[in-house]
mmCIF file of C-alpha atoms in Angstrom:
data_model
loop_
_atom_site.group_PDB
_atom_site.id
_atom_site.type_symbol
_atom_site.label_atom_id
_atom_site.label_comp_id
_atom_site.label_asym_id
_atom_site.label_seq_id
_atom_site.Cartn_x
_atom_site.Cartn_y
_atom_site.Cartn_z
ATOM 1 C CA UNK V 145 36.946 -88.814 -71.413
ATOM 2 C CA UNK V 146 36.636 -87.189 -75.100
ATOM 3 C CA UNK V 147 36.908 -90.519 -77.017
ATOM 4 C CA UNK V 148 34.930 -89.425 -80.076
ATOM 5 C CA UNK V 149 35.427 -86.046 -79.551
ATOM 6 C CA UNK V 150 36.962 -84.450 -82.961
ATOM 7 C CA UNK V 151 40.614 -82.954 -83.167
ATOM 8 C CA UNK V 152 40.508 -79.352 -82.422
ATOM 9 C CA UNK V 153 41.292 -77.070 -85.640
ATOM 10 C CA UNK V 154 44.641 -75.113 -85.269
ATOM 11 C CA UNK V 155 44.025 -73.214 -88.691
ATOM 12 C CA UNK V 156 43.261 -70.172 -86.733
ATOM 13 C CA UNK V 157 40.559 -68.019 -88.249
ATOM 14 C CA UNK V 158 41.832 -64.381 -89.764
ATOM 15 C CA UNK V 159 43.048 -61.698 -87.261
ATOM 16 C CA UNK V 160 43.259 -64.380 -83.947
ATOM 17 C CA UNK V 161 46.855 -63.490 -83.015
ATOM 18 C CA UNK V 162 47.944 -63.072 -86.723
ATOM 19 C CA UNK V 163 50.447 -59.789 -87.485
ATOM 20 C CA UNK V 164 47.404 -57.543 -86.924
ATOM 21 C CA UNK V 165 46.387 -59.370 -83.759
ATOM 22 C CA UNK V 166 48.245 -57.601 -81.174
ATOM 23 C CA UNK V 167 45.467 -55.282 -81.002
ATOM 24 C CA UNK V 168 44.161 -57.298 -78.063
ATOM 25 C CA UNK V 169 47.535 -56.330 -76.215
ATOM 26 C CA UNK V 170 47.568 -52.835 -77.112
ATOM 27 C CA UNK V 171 43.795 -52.142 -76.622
ATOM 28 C CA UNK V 172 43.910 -53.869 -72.821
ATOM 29 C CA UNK V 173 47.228 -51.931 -71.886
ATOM 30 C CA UNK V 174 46.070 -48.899 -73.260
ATOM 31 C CA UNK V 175 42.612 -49.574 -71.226
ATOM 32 C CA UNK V 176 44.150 -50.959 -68.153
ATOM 33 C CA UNK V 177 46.811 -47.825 -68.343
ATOM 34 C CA UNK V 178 44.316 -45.522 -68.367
ATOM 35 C CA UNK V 179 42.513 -46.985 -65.643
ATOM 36 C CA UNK V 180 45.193 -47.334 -63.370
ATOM 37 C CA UNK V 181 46.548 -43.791 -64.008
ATOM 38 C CA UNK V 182 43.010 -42.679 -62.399
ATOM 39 C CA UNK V 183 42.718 -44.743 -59.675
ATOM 40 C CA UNK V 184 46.400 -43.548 -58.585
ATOM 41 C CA UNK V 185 46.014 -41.035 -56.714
ATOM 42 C CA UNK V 186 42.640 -42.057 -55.120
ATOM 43 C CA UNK V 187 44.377 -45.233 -54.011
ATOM 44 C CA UNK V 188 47.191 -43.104 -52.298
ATOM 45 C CA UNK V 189 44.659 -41.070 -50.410
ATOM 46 C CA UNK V 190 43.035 -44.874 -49.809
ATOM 47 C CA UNK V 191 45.512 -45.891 -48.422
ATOM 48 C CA UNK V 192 45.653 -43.876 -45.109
ATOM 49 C CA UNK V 193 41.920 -45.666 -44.408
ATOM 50 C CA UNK V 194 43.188 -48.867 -44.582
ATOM 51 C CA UNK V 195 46.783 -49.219 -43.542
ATOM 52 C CA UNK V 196 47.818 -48.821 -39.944
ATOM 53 C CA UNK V 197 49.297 -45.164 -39.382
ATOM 54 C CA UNK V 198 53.098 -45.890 -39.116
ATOM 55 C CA UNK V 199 53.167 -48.061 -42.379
ATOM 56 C CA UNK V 200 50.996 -45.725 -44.740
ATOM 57 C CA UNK V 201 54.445 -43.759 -46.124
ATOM 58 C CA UNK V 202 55.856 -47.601 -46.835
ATOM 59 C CA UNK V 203 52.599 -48.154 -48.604
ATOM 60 C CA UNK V 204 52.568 -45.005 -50.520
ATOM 61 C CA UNK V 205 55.982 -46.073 -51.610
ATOM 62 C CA UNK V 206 55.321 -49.479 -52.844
ATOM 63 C CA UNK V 207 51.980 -48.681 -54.884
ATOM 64 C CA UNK V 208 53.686 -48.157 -57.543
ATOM 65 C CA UNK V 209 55.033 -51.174 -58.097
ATOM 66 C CA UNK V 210 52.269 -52.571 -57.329
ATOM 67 C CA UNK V 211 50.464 -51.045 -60.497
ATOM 68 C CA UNK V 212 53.553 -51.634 -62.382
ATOM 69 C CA UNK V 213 53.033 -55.740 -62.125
ATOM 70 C CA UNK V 214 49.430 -55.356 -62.741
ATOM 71 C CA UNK V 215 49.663 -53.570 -65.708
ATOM 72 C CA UNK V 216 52.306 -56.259 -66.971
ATOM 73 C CA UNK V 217 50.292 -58.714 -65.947
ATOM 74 C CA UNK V 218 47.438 -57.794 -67.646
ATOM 75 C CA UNK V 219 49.096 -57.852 -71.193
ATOM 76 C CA UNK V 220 50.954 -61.212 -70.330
ATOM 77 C CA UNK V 221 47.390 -62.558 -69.650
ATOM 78 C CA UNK V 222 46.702 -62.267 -73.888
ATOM 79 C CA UNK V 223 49.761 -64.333 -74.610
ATOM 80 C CA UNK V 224 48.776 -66.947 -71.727
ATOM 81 C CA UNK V 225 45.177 -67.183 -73.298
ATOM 82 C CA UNK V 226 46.423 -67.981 -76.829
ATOM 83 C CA UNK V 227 48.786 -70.714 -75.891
ATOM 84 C CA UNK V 228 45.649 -72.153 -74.202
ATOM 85 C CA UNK V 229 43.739 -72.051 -77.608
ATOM 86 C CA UNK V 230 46.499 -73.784 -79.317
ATOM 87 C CA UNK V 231 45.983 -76.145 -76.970
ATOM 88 C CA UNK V 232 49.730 -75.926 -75.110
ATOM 89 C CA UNK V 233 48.946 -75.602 -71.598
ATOM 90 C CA UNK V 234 51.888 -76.926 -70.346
ATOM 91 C CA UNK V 235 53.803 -74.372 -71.841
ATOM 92 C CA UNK V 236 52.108 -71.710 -70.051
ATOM 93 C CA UNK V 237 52.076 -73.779 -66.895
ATOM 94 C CA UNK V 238 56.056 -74.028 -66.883
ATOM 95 C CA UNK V 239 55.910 -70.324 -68.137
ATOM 96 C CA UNK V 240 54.217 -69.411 -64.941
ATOM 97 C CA UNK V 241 55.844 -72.255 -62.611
ATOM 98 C CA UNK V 242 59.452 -70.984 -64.252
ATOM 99 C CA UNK V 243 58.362 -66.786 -62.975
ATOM 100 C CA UNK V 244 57.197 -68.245 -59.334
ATOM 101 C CA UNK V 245 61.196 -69.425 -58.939
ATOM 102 C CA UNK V 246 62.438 -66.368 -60.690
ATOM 103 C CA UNK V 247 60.399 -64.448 -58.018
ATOM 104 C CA UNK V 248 61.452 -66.743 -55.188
ATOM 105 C CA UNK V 249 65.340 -66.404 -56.153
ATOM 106 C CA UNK V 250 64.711 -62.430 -56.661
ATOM 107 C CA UNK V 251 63.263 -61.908 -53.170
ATOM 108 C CA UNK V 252 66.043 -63.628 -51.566
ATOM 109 C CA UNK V 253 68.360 -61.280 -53.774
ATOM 110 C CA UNK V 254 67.098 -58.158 -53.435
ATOM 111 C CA UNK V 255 65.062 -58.251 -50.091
ATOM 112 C CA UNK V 256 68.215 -58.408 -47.590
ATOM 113 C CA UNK V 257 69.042 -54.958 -49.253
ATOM 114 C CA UNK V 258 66.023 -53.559 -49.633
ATOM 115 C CA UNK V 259 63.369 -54.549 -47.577
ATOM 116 C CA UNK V 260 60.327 -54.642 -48.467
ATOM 117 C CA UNK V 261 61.163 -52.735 -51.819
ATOM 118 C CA UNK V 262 62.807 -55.247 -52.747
ATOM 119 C CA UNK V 263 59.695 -57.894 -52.800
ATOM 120 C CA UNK V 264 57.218 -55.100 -54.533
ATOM 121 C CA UNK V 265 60.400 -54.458 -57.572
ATOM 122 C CA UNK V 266 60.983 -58.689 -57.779
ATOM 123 C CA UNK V 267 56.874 -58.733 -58.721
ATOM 124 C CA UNK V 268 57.689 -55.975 -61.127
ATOM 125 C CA UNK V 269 60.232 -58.017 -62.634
ATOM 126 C CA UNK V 270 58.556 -61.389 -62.331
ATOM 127 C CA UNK V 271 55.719 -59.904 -64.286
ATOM 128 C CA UNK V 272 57.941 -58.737 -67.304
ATOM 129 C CA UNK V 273 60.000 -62.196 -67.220
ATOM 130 C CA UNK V 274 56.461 -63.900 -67.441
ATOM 131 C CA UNK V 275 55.252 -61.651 -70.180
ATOM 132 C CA UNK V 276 58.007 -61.869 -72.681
ATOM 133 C CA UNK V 277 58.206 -65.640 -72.147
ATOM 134 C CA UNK V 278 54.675 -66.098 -73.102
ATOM 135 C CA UNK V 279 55.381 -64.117 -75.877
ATOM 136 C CA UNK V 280 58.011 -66.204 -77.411
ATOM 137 C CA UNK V 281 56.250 -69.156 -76.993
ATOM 138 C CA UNK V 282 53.265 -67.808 -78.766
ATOM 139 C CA UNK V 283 55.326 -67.126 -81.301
ATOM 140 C CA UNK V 284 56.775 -70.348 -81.686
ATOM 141 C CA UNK V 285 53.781 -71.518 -82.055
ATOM 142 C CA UNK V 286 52.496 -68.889 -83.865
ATOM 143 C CA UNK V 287 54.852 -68.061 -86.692
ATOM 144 C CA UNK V 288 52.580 -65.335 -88.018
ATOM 145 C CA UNK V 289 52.610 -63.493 -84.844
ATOM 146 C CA UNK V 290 55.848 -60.982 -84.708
ATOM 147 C CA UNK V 291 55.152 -58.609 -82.174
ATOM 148 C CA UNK V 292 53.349 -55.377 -82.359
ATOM 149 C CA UNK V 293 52.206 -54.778 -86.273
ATOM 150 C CA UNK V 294 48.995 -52.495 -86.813
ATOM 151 C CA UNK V 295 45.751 -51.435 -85.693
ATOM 152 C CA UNK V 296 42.650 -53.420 -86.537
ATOM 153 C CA UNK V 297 39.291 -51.972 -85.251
ATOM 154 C CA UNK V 298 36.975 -54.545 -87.074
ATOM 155 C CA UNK V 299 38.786 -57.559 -84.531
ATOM 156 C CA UNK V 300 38.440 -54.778 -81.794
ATOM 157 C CA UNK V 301 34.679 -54.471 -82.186
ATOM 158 C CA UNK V 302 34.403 -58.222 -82.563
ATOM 159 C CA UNK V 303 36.682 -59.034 -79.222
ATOM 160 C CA UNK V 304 34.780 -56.305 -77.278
ATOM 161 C CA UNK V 305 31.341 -57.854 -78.123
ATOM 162 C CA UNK V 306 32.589 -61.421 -77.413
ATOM 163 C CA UNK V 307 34.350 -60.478 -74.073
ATOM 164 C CA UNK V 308 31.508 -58.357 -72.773
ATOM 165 C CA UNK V 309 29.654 -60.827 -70.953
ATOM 166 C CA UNK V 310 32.759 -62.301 -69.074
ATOM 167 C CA UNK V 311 33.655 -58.974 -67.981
ATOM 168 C CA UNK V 312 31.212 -58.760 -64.933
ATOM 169 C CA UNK V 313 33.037 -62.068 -63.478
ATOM 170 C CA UNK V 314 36.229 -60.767 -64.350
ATOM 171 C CA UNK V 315 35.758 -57.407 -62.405
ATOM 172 C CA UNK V 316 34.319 -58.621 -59.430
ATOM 173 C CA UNK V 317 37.592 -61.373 -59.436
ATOM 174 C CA UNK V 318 39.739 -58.728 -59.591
ATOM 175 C CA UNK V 319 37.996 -56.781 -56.571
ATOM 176 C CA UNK V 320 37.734 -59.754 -54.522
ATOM 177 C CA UNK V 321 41.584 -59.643 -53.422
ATOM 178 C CA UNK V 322 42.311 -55.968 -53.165
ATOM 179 C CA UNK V 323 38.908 -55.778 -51.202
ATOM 180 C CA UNK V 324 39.797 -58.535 -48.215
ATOM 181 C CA UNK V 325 43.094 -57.201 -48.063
ATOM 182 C CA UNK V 326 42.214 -53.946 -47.682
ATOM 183 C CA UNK V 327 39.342 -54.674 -44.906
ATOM 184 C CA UNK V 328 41.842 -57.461 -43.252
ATOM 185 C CA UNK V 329 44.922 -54.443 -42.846
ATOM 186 C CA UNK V 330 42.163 -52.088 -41.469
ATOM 187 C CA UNK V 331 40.727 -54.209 -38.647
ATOM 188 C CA UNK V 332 42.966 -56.852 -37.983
ATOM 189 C CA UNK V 333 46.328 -55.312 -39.038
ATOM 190 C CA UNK V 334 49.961 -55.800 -40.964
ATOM 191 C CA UNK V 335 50.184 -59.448 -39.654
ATOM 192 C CA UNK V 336 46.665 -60.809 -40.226
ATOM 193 C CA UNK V 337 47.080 -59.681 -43.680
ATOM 194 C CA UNK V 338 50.472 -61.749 -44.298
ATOM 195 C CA UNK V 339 48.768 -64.968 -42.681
ATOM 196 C CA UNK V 340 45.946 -64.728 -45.200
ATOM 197 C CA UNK V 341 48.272 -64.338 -48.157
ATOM 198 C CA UNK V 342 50.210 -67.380 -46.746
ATOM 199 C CA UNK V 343 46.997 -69.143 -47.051
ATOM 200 C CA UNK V 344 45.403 -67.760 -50.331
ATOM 201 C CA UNK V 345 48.359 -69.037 -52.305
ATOM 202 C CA UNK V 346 48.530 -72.302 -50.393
ATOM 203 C CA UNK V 347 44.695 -72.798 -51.295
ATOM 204 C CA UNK V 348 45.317 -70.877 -54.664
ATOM 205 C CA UNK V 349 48.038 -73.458 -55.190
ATOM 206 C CA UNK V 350 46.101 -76.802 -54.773
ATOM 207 C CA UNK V 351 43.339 -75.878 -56.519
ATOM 208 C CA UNK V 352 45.447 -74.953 -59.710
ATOM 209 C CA UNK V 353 46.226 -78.975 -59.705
ATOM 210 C CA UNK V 354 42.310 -79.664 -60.276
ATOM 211 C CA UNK V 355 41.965 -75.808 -62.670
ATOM 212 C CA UNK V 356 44.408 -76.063 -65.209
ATOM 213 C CA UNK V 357 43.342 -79.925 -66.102
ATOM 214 C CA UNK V 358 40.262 -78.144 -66.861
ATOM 215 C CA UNK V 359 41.085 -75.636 -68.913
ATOM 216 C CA UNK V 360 40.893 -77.457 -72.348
ATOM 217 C CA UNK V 361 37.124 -77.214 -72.049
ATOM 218 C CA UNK V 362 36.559 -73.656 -73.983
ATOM 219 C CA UNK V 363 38.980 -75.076 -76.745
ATOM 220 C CA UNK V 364 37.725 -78.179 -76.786
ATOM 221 C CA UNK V 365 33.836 -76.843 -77.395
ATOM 222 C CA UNK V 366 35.227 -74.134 -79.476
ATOM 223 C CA UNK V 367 36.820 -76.904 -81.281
ATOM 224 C CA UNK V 368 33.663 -78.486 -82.084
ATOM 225 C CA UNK V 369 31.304 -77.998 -85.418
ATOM 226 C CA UNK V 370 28.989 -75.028 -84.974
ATOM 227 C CA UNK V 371 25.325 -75.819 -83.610
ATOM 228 C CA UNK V 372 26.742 -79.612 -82.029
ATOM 229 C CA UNK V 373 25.232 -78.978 -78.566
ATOM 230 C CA UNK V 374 24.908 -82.609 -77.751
ATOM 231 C CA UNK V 375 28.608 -83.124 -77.731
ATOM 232 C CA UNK V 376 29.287 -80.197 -75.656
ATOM 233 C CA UNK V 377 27.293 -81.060 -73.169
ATOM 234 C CA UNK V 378 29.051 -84.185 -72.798
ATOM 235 C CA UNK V 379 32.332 -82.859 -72.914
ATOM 236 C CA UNK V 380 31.136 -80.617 -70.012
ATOM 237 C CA UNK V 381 29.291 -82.694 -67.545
ATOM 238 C CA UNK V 382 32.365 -85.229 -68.099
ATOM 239 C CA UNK V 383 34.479 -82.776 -67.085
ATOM 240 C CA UNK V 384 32.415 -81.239 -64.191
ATOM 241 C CA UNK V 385 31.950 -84.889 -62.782
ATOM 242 C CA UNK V 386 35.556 -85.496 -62.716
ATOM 243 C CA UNK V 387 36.521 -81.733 -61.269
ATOM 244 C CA UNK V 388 34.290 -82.402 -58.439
ATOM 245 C CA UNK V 389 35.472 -86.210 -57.456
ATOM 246 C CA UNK V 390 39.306 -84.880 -57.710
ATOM 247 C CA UNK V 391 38.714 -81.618 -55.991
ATOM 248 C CA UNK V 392 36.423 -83.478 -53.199
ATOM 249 C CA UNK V 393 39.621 -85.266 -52.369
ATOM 250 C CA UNK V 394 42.273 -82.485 -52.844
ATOM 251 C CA UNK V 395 40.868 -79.911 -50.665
ATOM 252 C CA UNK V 396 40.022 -82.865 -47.658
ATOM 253 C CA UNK V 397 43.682 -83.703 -47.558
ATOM 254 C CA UNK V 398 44.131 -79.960 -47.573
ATOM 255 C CA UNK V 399 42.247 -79.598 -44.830
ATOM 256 C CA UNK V 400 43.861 -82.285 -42.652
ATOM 257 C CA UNK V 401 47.440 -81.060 -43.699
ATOM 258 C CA UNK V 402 46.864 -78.047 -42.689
ATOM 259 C CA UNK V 403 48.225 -78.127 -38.953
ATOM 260 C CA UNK V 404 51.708 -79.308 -40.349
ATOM 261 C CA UNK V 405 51.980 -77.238 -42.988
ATOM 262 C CA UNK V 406 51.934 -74.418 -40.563
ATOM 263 C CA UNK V 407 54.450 -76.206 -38.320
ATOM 264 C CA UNK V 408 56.521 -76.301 -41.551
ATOM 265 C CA UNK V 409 56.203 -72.421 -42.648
ATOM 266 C CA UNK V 410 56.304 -70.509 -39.275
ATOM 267 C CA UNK V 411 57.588 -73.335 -37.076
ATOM 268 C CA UNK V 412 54.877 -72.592 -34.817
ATOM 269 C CA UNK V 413 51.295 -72.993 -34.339
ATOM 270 C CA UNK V 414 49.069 -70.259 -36.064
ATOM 271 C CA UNK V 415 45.470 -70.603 -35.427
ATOM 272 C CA UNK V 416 44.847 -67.595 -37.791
ATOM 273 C CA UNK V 417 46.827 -68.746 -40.528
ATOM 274 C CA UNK V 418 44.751 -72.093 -39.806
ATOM 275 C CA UNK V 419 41.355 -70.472 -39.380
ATOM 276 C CA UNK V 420 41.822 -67.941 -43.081
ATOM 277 C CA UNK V 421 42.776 -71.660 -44.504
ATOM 278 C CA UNK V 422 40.121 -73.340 -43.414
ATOM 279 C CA UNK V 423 37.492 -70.107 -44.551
ATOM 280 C CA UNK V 424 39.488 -70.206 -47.827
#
């Protein structure tokens, strides 16, 4: 599909992820810190709106974990970007598949013992396995990149004004979840919520086969001479043709596995687990 297309440049230009490049990381923690630090206590005062009565003190006890992993995650999300723009996405693919069985094997640890604690403190821990292992293969890849160095508000300035315009996407992604959740546990309760995580991931899941083939196409554009609009438009509507063919086909076999698949996970029929599927 990119016969012709030329090889993408790995000399990376000054400040991308070199010694001063961290910035990114500190600037977004710092940011995302701040942020979460005053939506705290708001969100525990939240929380009585939108959680049944007898499980708001459970709630109130696992929010912090809760902002714990998103903070990680946030800062593991740099590293994950720039093994995408050196083109390794399989590395950050087995990165992320590799923290899905760490979480898997530290719920079945830790839950027995602790509950539901034990689920909130194996994302905590999920999130810091992810982030250091996308660190070190950054750096492998990366040489020049060893960890926290200095301060640089010239790439600061220049990242801000590039990332600007995705931000409005990026905000409203990261309200869509929180948002459903909290309108699902207010009106339909505890359980509707846990059938419509069941089914996010499933969904979230099979359409990661058809995403991540698809993310080379920032690199690859990025990749090509300044001003060459005629090749990026073919590298994109090649790509767009082929997302929709493959994900015509994954999500109808999605849809008519769906009925077993429940079978398989509750052992039992669950018409809303089927239903928040199907919607999904």
């Amino acid at each position: 599909a990119l016969e012709g297309v030329p090889e993408p440049d790995y000399i990376l230009p000054d400040g991308f992820l070199n010694p001063d490049g961290d910035t990114v990381v500190l600037a977004l923690a710092a940011l995302m810190g701040g942020l979460l630090l005053t939506l705290y206590l708001p969100s525990l005062a939240l929380i009585g709106y939108v959680v049944p009565a007898g499980d708001v003190p459970l709630a109130r006890e696992i929010l912090p974990y809760a902002v714990a992993s998103l903070w990680i995650n946030v800062a593991a999300s740099v590293y994950s970007g720039g093994l995408d723009r050196c083109m390794r996405i399989d590395l950050r693919c087995l990165a992320t598949a590799a923290s899905h069985l760490v979480l898997l094997t530290l719920v079945l640890i830790l839950t027995p013992g602790m509950g539901l604690h034990g689920v909130a403190l194996a994302q905590v821990l999920q999130a810091l396995g992810l982030l250091l292992a996308t660190w070190w293969l950054l750096r492998v890849q990366l040489p020049t990149l060893r960890g926290t160095q200095r301060w640089n508000s010239r790439l600061l300035r220049e990242m801000i004004g590039y990332g600007l315009s995705f931000q409005f996407i990026s905000i409203i992604n990261m309200l869509f979840e929180p948002m459903t959740k909290a309108l699902l546990s207010k009106f339909g309760g505890l359980s509707a919520v846990g059938f419509y995580e069941m089914a996010n991931k499933l969904v979230l899941q099979s359409r990661a086969l058809i995403v991540e083939g698809s993310r080379f196409l920032v690199t690859a554009v990025a990749s090509l001479p300044e001003g060459d609009a005629t090749s990026a438009r073919e590298i994109f509507a090649t790509s767009y043709r082929l997302t929709f063919y493959v994900a015509a086909i994954v999500f109808g076999l999605l849809g008519v596995a769906l009925t077993g698949v429940c079978l398989v996970w509750l052992g039992r029929y669950e018409s809303t687990f089927v239903q928040f599927a199907l919607l999904l």
